[in-house]
């Protein structure tokens, strides 16, 4: 975890949300890209950012090592196409589900990614 990662208590965010958030400058540093590229990724739906305590942040576990989780952009597109806004997509990703290694966000980082995509696709129907 970086020095400026933000830990948000349950009262400040969704109770099923991530415990640790990265401010956008930290995302840029971790991905080794410019902050404007991070903003572009958010606009393009390749990365999810929400406001917490007045600043835009990204769940730390959606940025694995020096890259965004491989299947995240596709899942976000499916959720947005189904009418979900960013907060609703965040809740969907972090809704407890033991069949997906605890939740869909965790499932995206492992062998359950196909199942996460299948479930996101089913949301639209």
Coordinates of N, CA, C and O in Angstrom, one line a residue:
X1 N 0.9 -1.2 0.0 CA 0.0 0.0 0.0 C 0.9 1.2 0.0 O 1.9 1.3 0.7
X2 N 0.6 2.2 -0.8 CA 1.4 3.4 -0.9 C 1.1 4.3 0.4 O 0.2 4.1 1.1
X3 N 2.1 5.2 0.6 CA 2.0 6.1 1.7 C 0.7 6.9 1.7 O 0.2 7.3 2.8
X4 N 0.2 7.3 0.5 CA -1.0 8.1 0.5 C -2.3 7.4 0.2 O -3.3 8.0 -0.1
X5 N -2.3 6.1 0.2 CA -3.5 5.3 0.0 C -4.4 5.7 1.2 O -4.0 6.0 2.3
X6 N -5.7 5.7 0.9 CA -6.7 6.2 1.8 C -7.5 5.0 2.3 O -8.0 4.2 1.5
X7 N -7.6 4.8 3.7 CA -8.4 3.8 4.2 C -9.7 4.5 4.7 O -9.7 5.5 5.4
X8 N -10.8 4.0 4.2 CA -12.1 4.7 4.5 C -12.9 3.7 5.4 O -13.0 2.6 5.1
X9 N -13.5 4.3 6.4 CA -14.3 3.5 7.4 C -15.6 3.2 6.7 O -16.0 3.7 5.7
X10 N -16.3 2.2 7.3 CA -17.6 1.7 6.8 C -18.6 2.9 6.6 O -19.4 2.9 5.7
X11 N -18.6 3.9 7.5 CA -19.6 4.9 7.5 C -19.4 5.8 6.3 O -20.3 6.4 5.8
X12 N -18.1 5.9 5.8 CA -17.9 6.8 4.7 C -18.2 6.2 3.3 O -18.3 7.0 2.3
X13 N -18.2 4.9 3.2 CA -18.4 4.3 1.9 C -19.4 3.2 2.0 O -19.9 2.9 3.1
X14 N -19.6 2.5 0.9 CA -20.5 1.3 1.0 C -19.9 0.3 1.9 O -18.7 0.1 1.9
X15 N -20.8 -0.4 2.8 CA -20.2 -1.3 3.7 C -19.6 -2.5 3.0 O -18.7 -3.2 3.6
X16 N -19.9 -2.8 1.8 CA -19.3 -3.9 1.1 C -18.2 -3.5 0.2 O -17.7 -4.2 -0.6
X17 N -17.8 -2.2 0.3 CA -16.8 -1.6 -0.6 C -15.4 -2.0 -0.2 O -15.2 -2.6 0.8
X18 N -14.4 -1.5 -1.0 CA -13.0 -1.8 -0.6 C -12.6 -1.0 0.6 O -13.1 0.0 0.9
X19 N -11.6 -1.6 1.3 CA -11.1 -0.9 2.5 C -10.1 0.1 2.1 O -9.9 1.1 2.9
X20 N -9.4 0.0 1.0 CA -8.3 0.9 0.7 C -8.5 1.5 -0.7 O -8.8 0.8 -1.6
X21 N -8.3 2.8 -0.8 CA -8.5 3.6 -2.0 C -7.2 4.2 -2.4 O -6.4 4.6 -1.5
X22 N -7.0 4.5 -3.7 CA -5.9 5.2 -4.2 C -6.3 6.5 -4.8 O -7.2 6.5 -5.7
X23 N -5.8 7.6 -4.4 CA -6.0 8.9 -5.0 C -5.5 8.8 -6.5 O -4.5 8.0 -6.7
X24 N -6.0 9.6 -7.4 CA -5.6 9.5 -8.8 C -4.2 9.7 -9.0 O -3.6 9.0 -9.9
X25 N -3.5 10.6 -8.3 CA -2.0 10.7 -8.5 C -1.3 9.4 -8.2 O -0.3 9.1 -8.9
X26 N -1.7 8.7 -7.2 CA -1.1 7.4 -6.9 C -1.4 6.3 -7.9 O -0.5 5.5 -8.2
X27 N -2.6 6.4 -8.5 CA -2.9 5.5 -9.6 C -2.0 5.7 -10.8 O -1.4 4.8 -11.3
X28 N -1.8 7.0 -11.1 CA -0.8 7.4 -12.2 C 0.6 6.9 -11.9 O 1.2 6.3 -12.8
X29 N 1.0 7.0 -10.7 CA 2.4 6.6 -10.3 C 2.5 5.0 -10.4 O 3.4 4.5 -11.0
X30 N 1.5 4.4 -9.9 CA 1.5 2.9 -9.9 C 1.5 2.3 -11.3 O 2.1 1.3 -11.6
X31 N 0.7 3.0 -12.2 CA 0.6 2.5 -13.6 C 1.7 3.1 -14.5 O 1.8 2.8 -15.6
X32 N 2.5 4.0 -13.9 CA 3.6 4.7 -14.6 C 3.0 5.4 -15.9 O 3.6 5.3 -17.0
X33 N 1.9 6.2 -15.7 CA 1.3 7.0 -16.7 C 1.1 8.4 -16.2 O 1.1 8.6 -15.0
X34 N 0.7 9.3 -17.0 CA 0.4 10.6 -16.6 C -1.0 10.7 -15.9 O -1.8 9.8 -16.2
X35 N -1.2 11.7 -15.1 CA -2.5 11.9 -14.5 C -3.6 12.1 -15.5 O -4.7 11.6 -15.4
X36 N -3.2 12.8 -16.6 CA -4.2 13.0 -17.7 C -4.6 11.7 -18.3 O -5.8 11.5 -18.7
X37 N -3.7 10.7 -18.4 CA -4.1 9.4 -19.0 C -5.0 8.6 -18.0 O -5.9 7.9 -18.4
X38 N -4.8 8.8 -16.7 CA -5.7 8.2 -15.7 C -7.1 8.8 -15.9 O -8.1 8.0 -15.9
X39 N -7.2 10.1 -16.0 CA -8.5 10.7 -16.3 C -9.2 10.2 -17.5 O -10.4 10.0 -17.6
X40 N -8.4 10.0 -18.6 CA -8.9 9.5 -19.8 C -9.4 8.1 -19.7 O -10.4 7.7 -20.2
X41 N -8.7 7.2 -18.9 CA -9.1 5.9 -18.7 C -10.4 5.9 -17.9 O -11.3 5.0 -18.2
X42 N -10.6 6.8 -17.0 CA -11.9 6.9 -16.3 C -13.0 7.3 -17.2 O -14.1 6.7 -17.2
X43 N -12.8 8.3 -18.0 CA -13.8 8.8 -19.0 C -14.1 7.6 -20.0 O -15.3 7.5 -20.4
X44 N -13.1 6.9 -20.4 CA -13.3 5.8 -21.4 C -14.0 4.5 -20.7 O -14.3 3.6 -21.4
X45 N -14.1 4.5 -19.4 CA -14.7 3.4 -18.8 C -13.8 2.2 -18.5 O -14.2 1.1 -18.3
X46 N -12.5 2.5 -18.7 CA -11.5 1.4 -18.4 C -11.1 1.3 -17.0 O -10.4 0.4 -16.6
X47 N -11.5 2.3 -16.2 CA -11.1 2.3 -14.8 C -12.3 3.0 -14.0 O -12.9 3.9 -14.5
X48 N -12.5 2.6 -12.8 CA -13.6 3.0 -12.0 C -13.1 4.0 -10.9 O -12.2 3.6 -10.1
X49 N -13.6 5.2 -10.8 CA -13.3 6.1 -9.8 C -14.5 6.7 -9.2 O -15.5 7.0 -9.9
X50 N -14.5 6.9 -7.9 CA -15.7 7.5 -7.2 C -15.1 8.6 -6.3 O -14.0 8.6 -5.9
X51 N -16.0 9.5 -5.8 CA -15.6 10.5 -4.8 C -15.8 9.9 -3.4 O -16.8 9.4 -3.1
X52 N -14.8 10.1 -2.6 CA -14.8 9.8 -1.2 C -14.1 11.0 -0.5 O -13.0 11.3 -0.9
X53 N -14.8 11.5 0.5 CA -14.2 12.6 1.3 C -13.8 13.7 0.3 O -12.8 14.4 0.6
X54 N -14.5 14.0 -0.7 CA -14.3 15.1 -1.7 C -13.2 14.9 -2.7 O -13.0 15.8 -3.5
X55 N -12.6 13.7 -2.7 CA -11.6 13.5 -3.8 C -11.9 12.2 -4.6 O -12.6 11.3 -4.0
X56 N -11.5 12.2 -5.8 CA -11.7 11.0 -6.6 C -10.7 9.9 -6.3 O -9.5 10.2 -6.3
X57 N -11.2 8.7 -6.1 CA -10.3 7.6 -5.7 C -10.7 6.4 -6.4 O -11.8 6.3 -6.9
X58 N -9.7 5.5 -6.5 CA -9.9 4.2 -7.2 C -9.7 3.1 -6.1 O -8.7 3.2 -5.4
X59 N -10.5 2.0 -6.1 CA -10.3 0.9 -5.2 C -8.9 0.3 -5.5 O -8.6 0.0 -6.7
X60 N -8.0 0.2 -4.5 CA -6.7 -0.2 -4.7 C -6.6 -1.6 -5.3 O -5.7 -1.8 -6.2
X61 N -7.5 -2.5 -5.0 CA -7.4 -3.9 -5.6 C -7.8 -4.0 -7.0 O -7.7 -5.0 -7.6
X62 N -8.3 -2.9 -7.6 CA -8.6 -2.9 -9.1 C -7.4 -2.5 -9.9 O -7.3 -2.7 -11.1
X63 N -6.3 -2.1 -9.2 CA -5.0 -1.8 -9.8 C -4.0 -2.8 -9.3 O -3.5 -2.6 -8.3
X64 N -3.9 -3.9 -10.1 CA -3.0 -4.9 -9.7 C -1.6 -4.7 -10.2 O -1.4 -4.5 -11.4
X65 N -0.6 -4.6 -9.3 CA 0.8 -4.3 -9.6 C 0.9 -3.1 -10.4 O 0.5 -2.0 -10.0
X66 N 1.3 -3.1 -11.7 CA 1.4 -1.9 -12.5 C 0.4 -1.9 -13.6 O 0.7 -1.3 -14.7
X67 N -0.7 -2.5 -13.4 CA -1.7 -2.6 -14.5 C -3.1 -2.6 -13.9 O -3.3 -3.0 -12.7
X68 N -4.1 -2.2 -14.7 CA -5.5 -2.4 -14.3 C -5.9 -3.8 -14.5 O -5.4 -4.5 -15.4
X69 N -6.7 -4.4 -13.6 CA -7.2 -5.8 -13.8 C -7.6 -6.0 -15.3 O -8.4 -5.2 -15.8
X70 N -7.2 -7.0 -15.9 CA -7.4 -7.3 -17.3 C -8.8 -7.2 -17.8 O -9.1 -6.6 -18.8
X71 N -9.7 -7.7 -17.0 CA -11.1 -7.8 -17.4 C -12.0 -6.7 -16.9 O -13.2 -6.6 -17.3
X72 N -11.4 -5.8 -16.1 CA -12.2 -4.7 -15.5 C -12.9 -3.8 -16.6 O -14.1 -3.5 -16.5
X73 N -12.2 -3.3 -17.6 CA -12.9 -2.5 -18.6 C -14.1 -3.1 -19.2 O -15.1 -2.5 -19.4
X74 N -14.0 -4.4 -19.6 CA -15.1 -5.1 -20.2 C -16.3 -5.2 -19.2 O -17.5 -5.0 -19.6
X75 N -16.0 -5.5 -18.0 CA -17.1 -5.6 -17.0 C -17.7 -4.3 -16.7 O -19.0 -4.2 -16.6
X76 N -16.9 -3.2 -16.7 CA -17.5 -1.9 -16.5 C -18.4 -1.5 -17.6 O -19.5 -0.9 -17.4
X77 N -18.0 -1.8 -18.9 CA -18.8 -1.6 -20.0 C -20.1 -2.3 -19.9 O -21.2 -1.7 -20.2
X78 N -20.1 -3.6 -19.6 CA -21.3 -4.3 -19.4 C -22.3 -3.7 -18.4 O -23.5 -3.6 -18.6
X79 N -21.7 -3.3 -17.2 CA -22.5 -2.7 -16.2 C -23.1 -1.4 -16.6 O -24.2 -1.1 -16.3
X80 N -22.2 -0.5 -17.2 CA -22.7 0.8 -17.7 C -23.8 0.6 -18.7 O -24.8 1.3 -18.7
X81 N -23.6 -0.4 -19.6 CA -24.6 -0.6 -20.7 C -26.0 -1.1 -20.0 O -27.0 -0.9 -20.6
X82 N -25.9 -1.7 -18.9 CA -27.1 -2.2 -18.2 C -27.7 -1.0 -17.4 O -28.7 -1.2 -16.7
X83 N -27.1 0.2 -17.4 CA -27.7 1.3 -16.7 C -27.1 1.6 -15.4 O -27.6 2.5 -14.7
X84 N -26.0 0.9 -15.0 CA -25.4 1.2 -13.7 C -24.5 2.4 -13.8 O -23.8 2.6 -14.8
X85 N -24.6 3.3 -12.8 CA -23.7 4.4 -12.7 C -22.4 3.9 -11.9 O -22.4 2.7 -11.5
X86 N -21.4 4.7 -11.7 CA -20.2 4.3 -11.1 C -20.4 3.8 -9.7 O -19.8 2.8 -9.3
X87 N -21.2 4.4 -8.9 CA -21.5 4.0 -7.5 C -22.1 2.6 -7.5 O -21.8 1.7 -6.7
X88 N -23.1 2.4 -8.4 CA -23.8 1.1 -8.5 C -22.9 0.0 -9.0 O -22.9 -1.1 -8.5
X89 N -22.0 0.4 -9.9 CA -21.0 -0.6 -10.4 C -20.1 -1.0 -9.3 O -19.7 -2.2 -9.1
X90 N -19.7 0.0 -8.5 CA -18.8 -0.3 -7.4 C -19.5 -1.3 -6.4 O -18.9 -2.2 -5.9
X91 N -20.8 -1.0 -6.1 CA -21.5 -1.9 -5.2 C -21.6 -3.3 -5.7 O -21.4 -4.3 -5.0
X92 N -21.9 -3.4 -7.1 CA -22.0 -4.7 -7.7 C -20.6 -5.4 -7.6 O -20.6 -6.6 -7.3
X93 N -19.5 -4.7 -7.8 CA -18.2 -5.4 -7.8 C -17.9 -5.9 -6.4 O -17.1 -6.9 -6.3
X94 N -18.3 -5.2 -5.4 CA -18.0 -5.6 -4.0 C -19.1 -6.2 -3.2 O -18.9 -6.5 -2.0
X95 N -20.2 -6.6 -3.8 CA -21.2 -7.3 -3.2 C -20.7 -8.7 -2.8 O -20.1 -9.4 -3.6
X96 N -20.8 -9.1 -1.5 CA -20.3 -10.4 -1.1 C -20.8 -11.6 -1.9 O -22.0 -11.6 -2.2
X97 N -19.9 -12.4 -2.4 CA -20.3 -13.6 -3.2 C -19.1 -14.6 -3.1 O -18.1 -14.4 -3.7
X98 N -19.3 -15.6 -2.3 CA -18.3 -16.6 -2.1 C -18.0 -17.4 -3.3 O -16.9 -17.9 -3.5
X99 N -18.9 -17.5 -4.3 CA -18.6 -18.2 -5.5 C -17.6 -17.4 -6.4 O -17.2 -18.0 -7.4
X100 N -17.4 -16.2 -6.0 CA -16.4 -15.4 -6.8 C -15.2 -15.0 -6.0 O -14.7 -13.8 -6.0
X101 N -14.7 -15.9 -5.1 CA -13.6 -15.6 -4.2 C -13.9 -14.5 -3.2 O -13.0 -13.8 -2.8
X102 N -15.1 -14.2 -2.9 CA -15.5 -13.2 -1.9 C -16.3 -12.1 -2.5 O -17.3 -11.6 -1.9
X103 N -16.0 -11.6 -3.7 CA -16.8 -10.7 -4.4 C -16.3 -10.6 -5.9 O -15.2 -11.2 -6.2
X104 N -17.0 -9.9 -6.7 CA -16.6 -9.9 -8.2 C -15.3 -9.2 -8.4 O -14.5 -9.6 -9.3
X105 N -15.0 -8.2 -7.6 CA -13.7 -7.5 -7.8 C -12.5 -8.5 -7.5 O -11.5 -8.5 -8.3
X106 N -12.6 -9.3 -6.5 CA -11.6 -10.3 -6.3 C -11.6 -11.4 -7.4 O -10.5 -11.8 -7.8
X107 N -12.8 -11.7 -7.8 CA -12.9 -12.7 -8.8 C -12.2 -12.3 -10.2 O -11.7 -13.1 -10.9
X108 N -12.3 -11.0 -10.4 CA -11.6 -10.5 -11.7 C -10.1 -10.8 -11.7 O -9.6 -10.9 -12.8
X109 N -9.5 -10.8 -10.6 CA -8.1 -11.0 -10.5 C -7.6 -12.4 -10.5 O -6.4 -12.7 -10.4
X110 N -8.5 -13.4 -10.7 CA -8.1 -14.8 -10.7 C -8.9 -15.6 -11.7 O -9.4 -15.1 -12.7
X111 N -9.0 -16.9 -11.4 CA -9.6 -17.8 -12.4 C -11.1 -17.7 -12.5 O -11.7 -18.3 -13.4
X112 N -11.7 -16.8 -11.7 CA -13.2 -16.6 -11.8 C -13.6 -15.5 -12.7 O -14.7 -15.1 -12.8
X113 N -12.6 -14.9 -13.4 CA -12.9 -13.7 -14.2 C -14.0 -14.0 -15.3 O -14.9 -13.1 -15.5
X114 N -14.0 -15.1 -15.9 CA -15.0 -15.5 -16.9 C -16.4 -15.5 -16.3 O -17.4 -15.0 -16.9
X115 N -16.5 -16.0 -15.1 CA -17.8 -16.1 -14.4 C -18.2 -14.6 -14.0 O -19.4 -14.3 -14.1
X116 N -17.3 -13.8 -13.6 CA -17.7 -12.4 -13.3 C -18.2 -11.7 -14.6 O -19.3 -11.1 -14.5
X117 N -17.5 -11.9 -15.7 CA -18.0 -11.3 -16.9 C -19.4 -11.9 -17.3 O -20.3 -11.1 -17.8
X118 N -19.6 -13.2 -17.1 CA -20.9 -13.8 -17.5 C -22.0 -13.2 -16.6 O -23.1 -12.8 -17.1
X119 N -21.7 -13.0 -15.3 CA -22.7 -12.4 -14.4 C -23.0 -11.0 -14.8 O -24.1 -10.5 -14.7
X120 N -22.0 -10.2 -15.1 CA -22.1 -8.8 -15.5 C -23.0 -8.7 -16.8 O -23.8 -7.8 -16.9
X121 N -22.8 -9.6 -17.7 CA -23.5 -9.7 -18.9 C -25.0 -10.0 -18.6 O -25.9 -9.4 -19.2
X122 N -25.2 -10.9 -17.7 CA -26.6 -11.2 -17.3 C -27.4 -10.1 -16.7 O -28.6 -10.1 -16.7
X123 N -26.7 -9.2 -16.1 CA -27.3 -8.0 -15.4 C -28.1 -7.2 -16.4 O -29.2 -6.7 -16.0
X124 N -27.7 -7.2 -17.6 CA -28.4 -6.4 -18.6 C -29.7 -7.0 -19.2 O -30.4 -6.3 -19.9
X125 N -29.9 -8.2 -18.8 CA -31.1 -8.9 -19.3 C -32.2 -9.1 -18.2 O -32.0 -9.2 -17.1

